[in-house]
PDB file of C-alpha atoms and ligand atoms in Angstrom:
ATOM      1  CA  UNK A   5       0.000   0.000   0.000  1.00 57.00           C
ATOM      2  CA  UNK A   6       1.461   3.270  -0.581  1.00 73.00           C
ATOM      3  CA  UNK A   7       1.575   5.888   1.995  1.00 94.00           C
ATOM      4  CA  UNK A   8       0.990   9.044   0.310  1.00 98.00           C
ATOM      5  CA  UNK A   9      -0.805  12.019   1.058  1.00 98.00           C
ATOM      6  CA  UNK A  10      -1.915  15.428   0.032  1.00 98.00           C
ATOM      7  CA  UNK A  11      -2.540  18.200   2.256  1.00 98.00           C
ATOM      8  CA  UNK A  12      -4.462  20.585  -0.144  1.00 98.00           C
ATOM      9  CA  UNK A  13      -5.191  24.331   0.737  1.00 97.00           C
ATOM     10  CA  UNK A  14      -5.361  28.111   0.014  1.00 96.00           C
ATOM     11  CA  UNK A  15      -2.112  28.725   2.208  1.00 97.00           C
ATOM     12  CA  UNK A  16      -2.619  32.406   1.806  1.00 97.00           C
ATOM     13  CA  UNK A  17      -0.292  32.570   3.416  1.00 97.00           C
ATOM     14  CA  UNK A  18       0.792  29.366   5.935  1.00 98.00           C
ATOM     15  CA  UNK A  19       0.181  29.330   9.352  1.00 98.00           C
ATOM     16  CA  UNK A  20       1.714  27.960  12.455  1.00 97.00           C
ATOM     17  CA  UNK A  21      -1.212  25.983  12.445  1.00 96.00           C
ATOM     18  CA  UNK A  22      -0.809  24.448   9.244  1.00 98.00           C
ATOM     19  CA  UNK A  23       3.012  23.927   9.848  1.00 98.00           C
ATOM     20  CA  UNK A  24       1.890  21.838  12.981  1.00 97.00           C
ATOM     21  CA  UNK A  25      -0.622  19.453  10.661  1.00 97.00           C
ATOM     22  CA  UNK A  26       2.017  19.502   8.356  1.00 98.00           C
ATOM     23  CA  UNK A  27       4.204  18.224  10.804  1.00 98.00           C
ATOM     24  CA  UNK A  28       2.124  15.642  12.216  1.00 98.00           C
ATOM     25  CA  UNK A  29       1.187  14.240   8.602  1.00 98.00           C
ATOM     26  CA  UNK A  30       5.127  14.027   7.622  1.00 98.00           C
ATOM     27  CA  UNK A  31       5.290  11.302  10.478  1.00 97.00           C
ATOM     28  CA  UNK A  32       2.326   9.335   9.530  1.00 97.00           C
ATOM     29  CA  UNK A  33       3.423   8.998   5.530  1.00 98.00           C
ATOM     30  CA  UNK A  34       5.954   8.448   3.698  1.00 97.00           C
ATOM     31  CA  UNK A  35       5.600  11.018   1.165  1.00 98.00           C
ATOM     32  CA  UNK A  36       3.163  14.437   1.936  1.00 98.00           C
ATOM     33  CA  UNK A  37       2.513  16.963  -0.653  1.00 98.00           C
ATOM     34  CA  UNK A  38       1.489  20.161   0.367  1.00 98.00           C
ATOM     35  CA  UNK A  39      -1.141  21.332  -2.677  1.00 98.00           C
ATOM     36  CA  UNK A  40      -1.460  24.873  -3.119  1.00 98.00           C
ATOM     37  CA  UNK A  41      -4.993  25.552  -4.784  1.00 97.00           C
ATOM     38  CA  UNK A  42      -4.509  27.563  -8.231  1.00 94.00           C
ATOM     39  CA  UNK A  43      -8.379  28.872  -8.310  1.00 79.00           C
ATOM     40  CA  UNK A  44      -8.927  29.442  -5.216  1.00 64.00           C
ATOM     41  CA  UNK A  45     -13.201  29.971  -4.481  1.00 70.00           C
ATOM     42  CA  UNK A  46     -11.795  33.100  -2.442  1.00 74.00           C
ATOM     43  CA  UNK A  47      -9.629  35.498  -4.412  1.00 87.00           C
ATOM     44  CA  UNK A  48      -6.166  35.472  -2.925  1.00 92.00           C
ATOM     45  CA  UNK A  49      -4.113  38.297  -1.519  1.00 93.00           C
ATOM     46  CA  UNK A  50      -0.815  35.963  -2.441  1.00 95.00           C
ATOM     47  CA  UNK A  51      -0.143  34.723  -5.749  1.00 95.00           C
ATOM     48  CA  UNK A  52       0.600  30.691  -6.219  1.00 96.00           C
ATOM     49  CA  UNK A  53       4.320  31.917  -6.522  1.00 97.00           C
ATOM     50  CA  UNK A  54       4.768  33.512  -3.120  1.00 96.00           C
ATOM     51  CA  UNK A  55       1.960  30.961  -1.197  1.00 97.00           C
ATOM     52  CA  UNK A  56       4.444  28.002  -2.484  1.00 98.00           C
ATOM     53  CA  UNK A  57       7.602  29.821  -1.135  1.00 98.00           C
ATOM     54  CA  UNK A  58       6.148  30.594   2.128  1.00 98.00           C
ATOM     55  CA  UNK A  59       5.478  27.063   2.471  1.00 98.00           C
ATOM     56  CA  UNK A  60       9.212  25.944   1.085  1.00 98.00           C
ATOM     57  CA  UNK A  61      11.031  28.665   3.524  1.00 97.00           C
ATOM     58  CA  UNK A  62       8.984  27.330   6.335  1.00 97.00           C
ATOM     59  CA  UNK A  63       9.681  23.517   6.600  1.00 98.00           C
ATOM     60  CA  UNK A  64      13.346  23.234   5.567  1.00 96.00           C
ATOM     61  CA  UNK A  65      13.570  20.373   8.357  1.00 96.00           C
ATOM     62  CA  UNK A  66      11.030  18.387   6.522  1.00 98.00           C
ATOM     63  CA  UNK A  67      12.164  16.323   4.084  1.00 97.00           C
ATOM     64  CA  UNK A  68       9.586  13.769   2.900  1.00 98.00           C
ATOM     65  CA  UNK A  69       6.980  16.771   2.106  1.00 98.00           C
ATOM     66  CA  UNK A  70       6.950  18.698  -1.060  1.00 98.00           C
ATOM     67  CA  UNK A  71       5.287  21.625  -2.162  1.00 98.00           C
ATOM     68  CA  UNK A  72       2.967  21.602  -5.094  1.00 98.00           C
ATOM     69  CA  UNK A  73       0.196  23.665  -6.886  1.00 98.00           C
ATOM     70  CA  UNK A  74      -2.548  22.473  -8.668  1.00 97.00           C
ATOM     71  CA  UNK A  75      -5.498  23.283 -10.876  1.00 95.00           C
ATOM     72  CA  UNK A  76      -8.819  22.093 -10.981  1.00 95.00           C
ATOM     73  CA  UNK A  77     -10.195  19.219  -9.030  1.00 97.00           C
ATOM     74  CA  UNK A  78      -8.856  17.909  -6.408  1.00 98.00           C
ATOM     75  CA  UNK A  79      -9.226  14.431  -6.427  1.00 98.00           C
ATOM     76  CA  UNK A  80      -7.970  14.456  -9.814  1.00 98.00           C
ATOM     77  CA  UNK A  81      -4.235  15.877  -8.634  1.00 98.00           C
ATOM     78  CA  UNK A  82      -5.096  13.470  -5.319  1.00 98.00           C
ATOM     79  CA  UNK A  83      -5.155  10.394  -8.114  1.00 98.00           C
ATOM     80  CA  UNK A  84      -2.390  11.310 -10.233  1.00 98.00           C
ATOM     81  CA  UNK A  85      -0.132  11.519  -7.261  1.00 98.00           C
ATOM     82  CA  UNK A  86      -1.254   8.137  -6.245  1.00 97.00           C
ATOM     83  CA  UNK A  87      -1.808   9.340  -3.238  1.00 98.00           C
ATOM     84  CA  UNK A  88      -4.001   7.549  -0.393  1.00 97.00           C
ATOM     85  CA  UNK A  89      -4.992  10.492   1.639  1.00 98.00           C
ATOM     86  CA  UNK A  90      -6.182  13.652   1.555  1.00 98.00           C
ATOM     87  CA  UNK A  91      -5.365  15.347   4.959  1.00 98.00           C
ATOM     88  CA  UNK A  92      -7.044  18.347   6.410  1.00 98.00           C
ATOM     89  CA  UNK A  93      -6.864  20.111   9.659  1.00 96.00           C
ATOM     90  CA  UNK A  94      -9.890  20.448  12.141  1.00 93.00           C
ATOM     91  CA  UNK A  95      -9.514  23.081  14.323  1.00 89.00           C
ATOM     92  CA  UNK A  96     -13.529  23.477  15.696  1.00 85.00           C
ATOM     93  CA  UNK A  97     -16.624  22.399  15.465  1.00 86.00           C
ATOM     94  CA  UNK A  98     -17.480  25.309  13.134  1.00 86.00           C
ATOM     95  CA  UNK A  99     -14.843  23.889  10.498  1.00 89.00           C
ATOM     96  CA  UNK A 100     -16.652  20.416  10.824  1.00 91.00           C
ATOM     97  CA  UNK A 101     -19.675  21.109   8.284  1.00 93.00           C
ATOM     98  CA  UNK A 102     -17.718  22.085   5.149  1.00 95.00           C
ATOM     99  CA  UNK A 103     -15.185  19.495   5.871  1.00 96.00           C
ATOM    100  CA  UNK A 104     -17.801  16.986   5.681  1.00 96.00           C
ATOM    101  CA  UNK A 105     -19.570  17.809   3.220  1.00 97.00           C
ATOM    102  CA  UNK A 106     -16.218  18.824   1.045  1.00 98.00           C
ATOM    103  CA  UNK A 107     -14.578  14.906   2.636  1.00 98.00           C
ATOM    104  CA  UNK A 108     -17.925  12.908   1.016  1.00 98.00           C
ATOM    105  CA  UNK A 109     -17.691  14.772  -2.157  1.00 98.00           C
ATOM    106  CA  UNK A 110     -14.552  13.675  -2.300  1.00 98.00           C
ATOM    107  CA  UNK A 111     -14.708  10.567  -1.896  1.00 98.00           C
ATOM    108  CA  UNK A 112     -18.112   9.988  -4.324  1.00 98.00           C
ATOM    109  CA  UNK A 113     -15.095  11.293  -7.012  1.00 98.00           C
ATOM    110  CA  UNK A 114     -12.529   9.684  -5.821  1.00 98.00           C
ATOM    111  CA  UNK A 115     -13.150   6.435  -3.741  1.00 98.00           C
ATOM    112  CA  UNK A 116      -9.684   5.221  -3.431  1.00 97.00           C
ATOM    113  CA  UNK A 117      -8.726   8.124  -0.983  1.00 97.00           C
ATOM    114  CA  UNK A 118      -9.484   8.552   2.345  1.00 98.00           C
ATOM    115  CA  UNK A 119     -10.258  11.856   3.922  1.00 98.00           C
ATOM    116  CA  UNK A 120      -7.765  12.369   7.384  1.00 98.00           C
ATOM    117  CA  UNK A 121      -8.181  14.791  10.131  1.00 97.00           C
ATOM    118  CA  UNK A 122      -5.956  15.929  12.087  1.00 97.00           C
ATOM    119  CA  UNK A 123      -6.339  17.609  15.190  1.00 94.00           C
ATOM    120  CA  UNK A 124      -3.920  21.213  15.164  1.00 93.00           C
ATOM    121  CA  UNK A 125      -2.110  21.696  18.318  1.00 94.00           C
ATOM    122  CA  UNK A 126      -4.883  23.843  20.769  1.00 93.00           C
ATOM    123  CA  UNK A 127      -2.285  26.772  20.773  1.00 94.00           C
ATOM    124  CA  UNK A 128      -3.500  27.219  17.262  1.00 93.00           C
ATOM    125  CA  UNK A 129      -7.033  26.330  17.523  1.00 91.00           C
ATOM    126  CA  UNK A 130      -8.496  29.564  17.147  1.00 91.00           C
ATOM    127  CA  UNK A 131      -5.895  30.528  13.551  1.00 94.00           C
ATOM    128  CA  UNK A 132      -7.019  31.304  10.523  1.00 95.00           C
ATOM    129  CA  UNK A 133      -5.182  33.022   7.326  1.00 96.00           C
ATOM    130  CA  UNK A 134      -7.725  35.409   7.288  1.00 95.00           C
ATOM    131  CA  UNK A 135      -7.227  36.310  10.354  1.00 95.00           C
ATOM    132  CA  UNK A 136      -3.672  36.376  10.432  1.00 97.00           C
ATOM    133  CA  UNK A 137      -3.974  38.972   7.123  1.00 96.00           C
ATOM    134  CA  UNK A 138      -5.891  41.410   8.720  1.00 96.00           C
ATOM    135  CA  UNK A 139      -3.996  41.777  11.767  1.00 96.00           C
ATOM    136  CA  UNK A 140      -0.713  42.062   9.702  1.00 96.00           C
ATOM    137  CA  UNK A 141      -2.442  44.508   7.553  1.00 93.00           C
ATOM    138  CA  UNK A 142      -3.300  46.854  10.622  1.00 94.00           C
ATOM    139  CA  UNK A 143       0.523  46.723  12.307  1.00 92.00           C
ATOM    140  CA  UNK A 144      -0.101  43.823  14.726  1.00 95.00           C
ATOM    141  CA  UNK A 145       2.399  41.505  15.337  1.00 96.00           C
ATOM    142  CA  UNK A 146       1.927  38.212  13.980  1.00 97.00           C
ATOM    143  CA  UNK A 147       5.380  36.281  15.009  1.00 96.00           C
ATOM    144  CA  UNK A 148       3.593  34.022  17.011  1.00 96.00           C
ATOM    145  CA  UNK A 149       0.888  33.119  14.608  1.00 97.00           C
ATOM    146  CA  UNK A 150       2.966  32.289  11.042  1.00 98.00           C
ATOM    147  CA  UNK A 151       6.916  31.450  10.200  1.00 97.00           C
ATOM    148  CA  UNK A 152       9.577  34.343  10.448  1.00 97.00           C
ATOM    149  CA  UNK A 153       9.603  34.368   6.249  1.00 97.00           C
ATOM    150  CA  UNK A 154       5.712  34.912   6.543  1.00 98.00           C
ATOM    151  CA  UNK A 155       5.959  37.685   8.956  1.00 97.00           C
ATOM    152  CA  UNK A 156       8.645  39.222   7.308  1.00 96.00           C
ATOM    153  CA  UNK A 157       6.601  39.328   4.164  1.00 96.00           C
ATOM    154  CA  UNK A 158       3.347  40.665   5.845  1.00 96.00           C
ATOM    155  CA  UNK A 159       5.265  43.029   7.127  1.00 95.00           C
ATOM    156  CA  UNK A 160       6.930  44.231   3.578  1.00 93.00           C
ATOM    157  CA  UNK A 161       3.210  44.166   2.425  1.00 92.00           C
ATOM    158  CA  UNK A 162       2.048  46.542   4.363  1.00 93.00           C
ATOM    159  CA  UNK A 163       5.219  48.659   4.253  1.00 92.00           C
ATOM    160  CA  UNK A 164       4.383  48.870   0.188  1.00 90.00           C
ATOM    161  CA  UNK A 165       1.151  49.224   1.209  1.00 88.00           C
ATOM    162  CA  UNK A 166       1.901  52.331   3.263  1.00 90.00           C
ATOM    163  CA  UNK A 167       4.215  54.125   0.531  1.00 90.00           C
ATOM    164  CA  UNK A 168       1.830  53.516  -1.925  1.00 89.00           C
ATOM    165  CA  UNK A 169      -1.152  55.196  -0.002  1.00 87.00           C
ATOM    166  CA  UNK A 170       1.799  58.020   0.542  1.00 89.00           C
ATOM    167  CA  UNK A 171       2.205  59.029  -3.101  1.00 87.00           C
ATOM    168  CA  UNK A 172      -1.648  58.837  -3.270  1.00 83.00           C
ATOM    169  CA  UNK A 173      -1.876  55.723  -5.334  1.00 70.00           C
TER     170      UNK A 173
HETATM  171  O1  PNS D 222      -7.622  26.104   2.592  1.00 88.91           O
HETATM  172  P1  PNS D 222      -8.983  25.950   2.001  1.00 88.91           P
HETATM  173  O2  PNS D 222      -9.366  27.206   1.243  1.00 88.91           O
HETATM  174  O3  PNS D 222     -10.012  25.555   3.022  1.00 88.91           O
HETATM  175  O4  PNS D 222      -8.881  24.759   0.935  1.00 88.91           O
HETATM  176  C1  PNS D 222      -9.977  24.390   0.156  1.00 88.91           C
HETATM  177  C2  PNS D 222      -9.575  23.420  -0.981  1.00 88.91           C
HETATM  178  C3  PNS D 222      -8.468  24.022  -1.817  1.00 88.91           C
HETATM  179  C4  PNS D 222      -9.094  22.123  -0.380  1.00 88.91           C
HETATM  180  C5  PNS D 222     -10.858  23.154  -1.833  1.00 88.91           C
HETATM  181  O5  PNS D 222     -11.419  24.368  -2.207  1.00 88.91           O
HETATM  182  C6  PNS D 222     -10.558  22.325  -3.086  1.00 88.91           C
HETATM  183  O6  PNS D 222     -10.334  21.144  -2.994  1.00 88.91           O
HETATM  184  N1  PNS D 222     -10.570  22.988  -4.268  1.00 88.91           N
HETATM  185  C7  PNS D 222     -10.304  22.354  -5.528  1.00 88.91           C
HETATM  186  C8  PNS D 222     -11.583  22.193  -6.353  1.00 88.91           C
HETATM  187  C9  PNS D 222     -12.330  20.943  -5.952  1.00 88.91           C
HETATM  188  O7  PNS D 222     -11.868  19.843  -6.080  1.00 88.91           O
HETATM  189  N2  PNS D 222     -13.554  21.155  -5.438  1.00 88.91           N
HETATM  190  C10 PNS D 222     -14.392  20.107  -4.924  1.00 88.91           C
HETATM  191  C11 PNS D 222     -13.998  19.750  -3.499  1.00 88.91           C
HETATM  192  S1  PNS D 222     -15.391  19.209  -2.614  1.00 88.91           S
END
């Protein structure tokens, strides 16, 4: 049986949250791809580019995962990876209804793969990307929440950001 999985996602941008499933799914398989979603149902404030080198810079010490993009549907990239998972991270109750309804779908398409959950760390229970933009976007400081490459470029987002509004544009 092969032990492959895909962690698909927006990753705009990666989380400490998402670094922790990451992290838990690189010890349960032998190979993890990481699946950065092309078209995206939300638009993105990163572009496929950056979201996939966010992800790279971050996990360095993780050597059976690689970072991927794909188009389209899922379970189609899920098959030709030959993969035997699809891993996703639960953080509350409130995630549980579109991951259930998005896991069955799923597997209707695709029977061969099994939706995973994992369980992110409780320190991270309550982080979102959204989240995470918005506070970067209005100065906070979101070291604790994403990788020092991710904070570093929130933080030159919103300095563009700022000289931009400067010279009025
Ligand atoms: O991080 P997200 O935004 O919750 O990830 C959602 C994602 C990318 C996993 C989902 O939107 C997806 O699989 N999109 C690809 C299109 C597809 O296959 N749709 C049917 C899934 S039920």
């Amino acid at each position: 049986m092969n032990r492959i999985a895909v962690y698909p996602g927006s990753f705009d941008p990666i989380t400490k949250g998402h670094i922790d499933v990451i992290e838990r799914a690189a010890v349960l398989f032998e190979r993890v791809y990481v699946a950065v979603v092309r078209n995206p149902a939300k638009s993105a404030a990163f572009t496929v580019a950056e979201r996939s080198e966010m992800i790279r810079r971050s996990i360095p010490h993780l050597k059976n995962v690689k970072v991927e993009s794909f188009d389209g549907l899922l379970t189609n990239y899920v098959k030709k990876k030959r993969s035997c998972a699809i891993i996703r991270g639960l953080r509350a109750v409130s995630d549980f209804d579109y991951e259930f309804q998005m896991a069955l779908t799923n597997r209707k398409m695709y029977p061969k793969a099994e939706t995973i959950f994992l369980m992110t760390d409780a320190r991270y229970s309550y982080l979102n990307s959204g989240l995470v933009r918005q506070i970067a976007k209005l100065g906070g400081d979101v070291r604790e929440l994403v990788p020092p490459y991710v904070a570093k470029r929130l933080e030159n987002s919103r300095q563009r950001r700022v000289r931009l509004r400067r010279k009025g544009l």
